[in-house]
């Protein structure tokens, strides 16, 4: 069986991770999206719903049975202990599903598995399990502009999310390759990804 390249993909919110993940998928990589796994786990019937309700109360679950993301976000930012309790519920579930998807990709013969993990640097858990780390970098101004354009979040809410993520220099220090995604067109970004693809087994 050919060696599989395990590539970590990370960057701050609004850095273009989803776009790059899709480009890598188009080049033949298997992409594991940690955010999508979290969303699935916290949808109605998801495995995190009952533990969250027991830990935080039904007020944090919507009438439809999903996690009330806005309410939980407010609590997590205001209370570090609550954030840790939430992570203790969600992170093991996410880790199990990431491993399941990785095993599936290996059995399918994927040359590269992309681990799209926003908190890759912060967790301290993933780096030793990866062969390469690709960091997408951009200015805070670009992050604010992109996230506010695609969501209903206010300037202050986005700034709060950015402040809670790993410092930019810490992400850059963890990188094997950095792509600066400030002012690049999609075509220019695609060219950079294609140039890097050989390093990732693609």
mmCIF file of C-alpha atoms in Angstrom:
data_model
loop_
_atom_site.group_PDB
_atom_site.id
_atom_site.type_symbol
_atom_site.label_atom_id
_atom_site.label_comp_id
_atom_site.label_asym_id
_atom_site.label_seq_id
_atom_site.Cartn_x
_atom_site.Cartn_y
_atom_site.Cartn_z
ATOM 1 C CA UNK A 1 0.000 0.000 0.000
ATOM 2 C CA UNK A 2 1.370 3.420 -0.965
ATOM 3 C CA UNK A 3 2.300 5.839 1.789
ATOM 4 C CA UNK A 4 -0.485 8.263 2.613
ATOM 5 C CA UNK A 5 0.432 11.895 3.273
ATOM 6 C CA UNK A 6 -1.455 13.237 6.293
ATOM 7 C CA UNK A 7 -1.798 16.978 5.736
ATOM 8 C CA UNK A 8 -3.064 19.364 8.368
ATOM 9 C CA UNK A 9 -4.866 22.406 6.965
ATOM 10 C CA UNK A 10 -5.432 25.329 9.266
ATOM 11 C CA UNK A 11 -5.719 29.090 9.464
ATOM 12 C CA UNK A 12 -7.792 31.704 11.206
ATOM 13 C CA UNK A 13 -11.475 32.162 10.516
ATOM 14 C CA UNK A 14 -11.975 33.678 7.065
ATOM 15 C CA UNK A 15 -8.547 32.602 5.783
ATOM 16 C CA UNK A 16 -9.962 30.460 2.969
ATOM 17 C CA UNK A 17 -9.659 26.955 4.449
ATOM 18 C CA UNK A 18 -12.856 25.624 2.892
ATOM 19 C CA UNK A 19 -11.895 26.923 -0.553
ATOM 20 C CA UNK A 20 -8.440 25.354 -0.371
ATOM 21 C CA UNK A 21 -9.844 22.091 1.004
ATOM 22 C CA UNK A 22 -12.116 21.859 -2.042
ATOM 23 C CA UNK A 23 -9.185 22.561 -4.373
ATOM 24 C CA UNK A 24 -7.196 19.764 -2.734
ATOM 25 C CA UNK A 25 -10.192 17.431 -2.998
ATOM 26 C CA UNK A 26 -10.414 18.225 -6.713
ATOM 27 C CA UNK A 27 -6.756 17.161 -6.998
ATOM 28 C CA UNK A 28 -7.531 13.781 -5.421
ATOM 29 C CA UNK A 29 -7.192 14.305 -1.675
ATOM 30 C CA UNK A 30 -9.641 12.947 0.871
ATOM 31 C CA UNK A 31 -10.795 15.860 3.040
ATOM 32 C CA UNK A 32 -11.880 15.472 6.646
ATOM 33 C CA UNK A 33 -13.731 18.607 7.780
ATOM 34 C CA UNK A 34 -13.699 18.960 11.567
ATOM 35 C CA UNK A 35 -16.260 21.789 11.526
ATOM 36 C CA UNK A 36 -18.685 19.645 9.504
ATOM 37 C CA UNK A 37 -18.252 16.829 12.021
ATOM 38 C CA UNK A 38 -19.017 19.235 14.887
ATOM 39 C CA UNK A 39 -22.132 20.468 13.066
ATOM 40 C CA UNK A 40 -23.296 16.896 12.526
ATOM 41 C CA UNK A 41 -22.699 15.981 16.175
ATOM 42 C CA UNK A 42 -24.752 18.970 17.369
ATOM 43 C CA UNK A 43 -27.678 18.650 14.943
ATOM 44 C CA UNK A 44 -30.996 17.124 16.088
ATOM 45 C CA UNK A 45 -30.285 13.527 17.039
ATOM 46 C CA UNK A 46 -26.517 14.109 17.025
ATOM 47 C CA UNK A 47 -24.427 12.266 19.615
ATOM 48 C CA UNK A 48 -23.469 15.474 21.463
ATOM 49 C CA UNK A 49 -27.018 16.732 22.061
ATOM 50 C CA UNK A 50 -28.015 14.653 25.094
ATOM 51 C CA UNK A 51 -24.681 15.131 26.922
ATOM 52 C CA UNK A 52 -24.840 18.894 26.276
ATOM 53 C CA UNK A 53 -28.420 19.054 27.561
ATOM 54 C CA UNK A 54 -27.427 17.177 30.718
ATOM 55 C CA UNK A 55 -24.388 19.375 31.322
ATOM 56 C CA UNK A 56 -25.813 22.797 30.435
ATOM 57 C CA UNK A 57 -29.601 22.402 30.499
ATOM 58 C CA UNK A 58 -32.267 22.213 27.807
ATOM 59 C CA UNK A 59 -32.087 26.004 27.361
ATOM 60 C CA UNK A 60 -29.025 25.409 25.187
ATOM 61 C CA UNK A 61 -30.979 23.143 22.824
ATOM 62 C CA UNK A 62 -33.317 24.674 20.232
ATOM 63 C CA UNK A 63 -36.952 23.678 19.798
ATOM 64 C CA UNK A 64 -35.818 21.632 16.795
ATOM 65 C CA UNK A 65 -33.383 19.678 18.969
ATOM 66 C CA UNK A 66 -30.088 21.192 17.787
ATOM 67 C CA UNK A 67 -27.435 23.013 19.790
ATOM 68 C CA UNK A 68 -28.284 26.705 20.173
ATOM 69 C CA UNK A 69 -24.987 27.893 18.714
ATOM 70 C CA UNK A 70 -25.436 31.597 19.435
ATOM 71 C CA UNK A 71 -26.291 31.019 23.072
ATOM 72 C CA UNK A 72 -23.471 28.526 23.565
ATOM 73 C CA UNK A 73 -20.985 30.833 21.824
ATOM 74 C CA UNK A 74 -21.876 33.652 24.226
ATOM 75 C CA UNK A 75 -21.445 31.377 27.246
ATOM 76 C CA UNK A 76 -18.168 29.881 26.021
ATOM 77 C CA UNK A 77 -16.628 33.300 25.409
ATOM 78 C CA UNK A 78 -17.756 34.568 28.813
ATOM 79 C CA UNK A 79 -16.887 31.459 30.841
ATOM 80 C CA UNK A 80 -13.666 29.531 30.196
ATOM 81 C CA UNK A 81 -14.858 26.711 32.448
ATOM 82 C CA UNK A 82 -18.010 26.272 30.382
ATOM 83 C CA UNK A 83 -15.906 26.201 27.219
ATOM 84 C CA UNK A 84 -13.759 23.411 28.664
ATOM 85 C CA UNK A 85 -16.858 21.427 29.682
ATOM 86 C CA UNK A 86 -18.271 21.766 26.171
ATOM 87 C CA UNK A 87 -14.970 20.698 24.600
ATOM 88 C CA UNK A 88 -14.826 17.668 26.921
ATOM 89 C CA UNK A 89 -18.116 16.524 25.371
ATOM 90 C CA UNK A 90 -17.542 17.434 21.739
ATOM 91 C CA UNK A 91 -13.825 16.806 21.145
ATOM 92 C CA UNK A 92 -13.820 13.034 21.856
ATOM 93 C CA UNK A 93 -16.791 12.560 19.507
ATOM 94 C CA UNK A 94 -15.064 14.579 16.803
ATOM 95 C CA UNK A 95 -11.801 12.683 17.299
ATOM 96 C CA UNK A 96 -13.552 9.336 16.887
ATOM 97 C CA UNK A 97 -15.248 10.413 13.664
ATOM 98 C CA UNK A 98 -12.028 11.909 12.269
ATOM 99 C CA UNK A 99 -10.274 8.590 12.895
ATOM 100 C CA UNK A 100 -13.121 6.652 11.279
ATOM 101 C CA UNK A 101 -12.989 8.837 8.162
ATOM 102 C CA UNK A 102 -9.178 8.628 8.017
ATOM 103 C CA UNK A 103 -9.270 4.825 8.192
ATOM 104 C CA UNK A 104 -11.853 4.799 5.407
ATOM 105 C CA UNK A 105 -9.690 7.061 3.211
ATOM 106 C CA UNK A 106 -6.626 4.865 3.762
ATOM 107 C CA UNK A 107 -8.563 1.741 2.794
ATOM 108 C CA UNK A 108 -9.818 3.562 -0.310
ATOM 109 C CA UNK A 109 -6.220 4.237 -1.360
ATOM 110 C CA UNK A 110 -6.264 8.033 -1.060
ATOM 111 C CA UNK A 111 -2.770 9.484 -1.674
ATOM 112 C CA UNK A 112 -3.377 12.371 0.723
ATOM 113 C CA UNK A 113 -5.728 12.934 3.639
ATOM 114 C CA UNK A 114 -6.416 16.579 4.435
ATOM 115 C CA UNK A 115 -7.332 17.226 8.055
ATOM 116 C CA UNK A 116 -9.200 20.548 7.927
ATOM 117 C CA UNK A 117 -8.977 21.431 11.625
ATOM 118 C CA UNK A 118 -9.443 25.081 12.684
ATOM 119 C CA UNK A 119 -7.964 24.476 16.159
ATOM 120 C CA UNK A 120 -5.086 22.303 14.965
ATOM 121 C CA UNK A 121 -2.457 24.525 16.590
ATOM 122 C CA UNK A 122 -4.444 25.290 19.734
ATOM 123 C CA UNK A 123 -5.224 21.677 20.608
ATOM 124 C CA UNK A 124 -1.601 20.509 20.688
ATOM 125 C CA UNK A 125 -2.953 17.038 19.915
ATOM 126 C CA UNK A 126 -2.784 16.853 16.149
ATOM 127 C CA UNK A 127 0.657 18.059 15.119
ATOM 128 C CA UNK A 128 2.524 14.848 15.931
ATOM 129 C CA UNK A 129 0.000 12.819 13.915
ATOM 130 C CA UNK A 130 0.550 14.800 10.710
ATOM 131 C CA UNK A 131 3.236 14.658 8.025
ATOM 132 C CA UNK A 132 2.802 18.254 6.857
ATOM 133 C CA UNK A 133 0.954 21.365 8.012
ATOM 134 C CA UNK A 134 -0.343 23.917 5.511
ATOM 135 C CA UNK A 135 -1.276 27.256 7.053
ATOM 136 C CA UNK A 136 -3.412 29.812 5.250
ATOM 137 C CA UNK A 137 -2.496 33.272 6.424
ATOM 138 C CA UNK A 138 -4.184 36.624 5.909
ATOM 139 C CA UNK A 139 -4.555 39.930 7.706
ATOM 140 C CA UNK A 140 -7.106 40.493 10.446
ATOM 141 C CA UNK A 141 -8.741 43.094 8.203
ATOM 142 C CA UNK A 142 -9.254 40.453 5.520
ATOM 143 C CA UNK A 143 -10.647 38.002 8.071
ATOM 144 C CA UNK A 144 -13.163 40.548 9.339
ATOM 145 C CA UNK A 145 -14.253 41.501 5.839
ATOM 146 C CA UNK A 146 -14.737 37.918 4.640
ATOM 147 C CA UNK A 147 -16.567 36.619 7.696
ATOM 148 C CA UNK A 148 -18.920 39.600 7.963
ATOM 149 C CA UNK A 149 -19.722 39.261 4.244
ATOM 150 C CA UNK A 150 -20.741 35.599 4.584
ATOM 151 C CA UNK A 151 -22.488 35.643 7.964
ATOM 152 C CA UNK A 152 -24.781 37.699 10.165
ATOM 153 C CA UNK A 153 -22.086 38.168 12.803
ATOM 154 C CA UNK A 154 -21.217 41.687 13.905
ATOM 155 C CA UNK A 155 -17.743 43.222 13.696
ATOM 156 C CA UNK A 156 -17.295 42.767 17.457
ATOM 157 C CA UNK A 157 -18.449 39.130 17.357
ATOM 158 C CA UNK A 158 -16.003 38.272 14.572
ATOM 159 C CA UNK A 159 -13.189 40.133 16.332
ATOM 160 C CA UNK A 160 -13.943 38.120 19.478
ATOM 161 C CA UNK A 161 -13.686 34.833 17.552
ATOM 162 C CA UNK A 162 -10.385 35.917 15.998
ATOM 163 C CA UNK A 163 -9.000 36.910 19.406
ATOM 164 C CA UNK A 164 -9.931 33.490 20.842
ATOM 165 C CA UNK A 165 -8.029 31.607 18.135
ATOM 166 C CA UNK A 166 -4.307 30.868 18.150
ATOM 167 C CA UNK A 167 -2.114 33.925 17.599
ATOM 168 C CA UNK A 168 -1.073 34.290 13.975
ATOM 169 C CA UNK A 169 2.629 33.835 14.794
ATOM 170 C CA UNK A 170 1.911 30.572 16.630
ATOM 171 C CA UNK A 171 0.118 29.192 13.568
ATOM 172 C CA UNK A 172 2.954 30.278 11.293
ATOM 173 C CA UNK A 173 5.510 28.607 13.580
ATOM 174 C CA UNK A 174 3.672 25.282 13.195
ATOM 175 C CA UNK A 175 3.625 25.452 9.387
ATOM 176 C CA UNK A 176 5.609 23.440 6.872
ATOM 177 C CA UNK A 177 4.130 25.612 4.141
ATOM 178 C CA UNK A 178 2.388 28.997 4.325
ATOM 179 C CA UNK A 179 0.134 30.437 1.646
ATOM 180 C CA UNK A 180 -0.705 34.100 2.126
ATOM 181 C CA UNK A 181 -4.297 34.479 0.985
ATOM 182 C CA UNK A 182 -4.575 38.271 1.000
ATOM 183 C CA UNK A 183 -5.885 39.788 -2.204
ATOM 184 C CA UNK A 184 -5.432 36.602 -4.239
ATOM 185 C CA UNK A 185 -7.961 35.778 -6.920
ATOM 186 C CA UNK A 186 -9.337 32.235 -6.920
ATOM 187 C CA UNK A 187 -7.204 31.517 -9.980
ATOM 188 C CA UNK A 188 -4.043 32.765 -8.261
ATOM 189 C CA UNK A 189 -4.842 30.719 -5.158
ATOM 190 C CA UNK A 190 -5.476 27.642 -7.303
ATOM 191 C CA UNK A 191 -2.077 28.036 -8.987
ATOM 192 C CA UNK A 192 -0.354 28.133 -5.586
ATOM 193 C CA UNK A 193 -2.201 24.999 -4.464
ATOM 194 C CA UNK A 194 -1.289 23.180 -7.667
ATOM 195 C CA UNK A 195 2.381 24.087 -7.159
ATOM 196 C CA UNK A 196 2.271 22.732 -3.614
ATOM 197 C CA UNK A 197 0.315 19.580 -4.483
ATOM 198 C CA UNK A 198 3.351 17.398 -5.270
ATOM 199 C CA UNK A 199 4.608 17.908 -1.710
ATOM 200 C CA UNK A 200 1.338 16.423 -0.503
ATOM 201 C CA UNK A 201 1.402 13.282 -2.649
ATOM 202 C CA UNK A 202 -1.013 14.682 -5.238
#
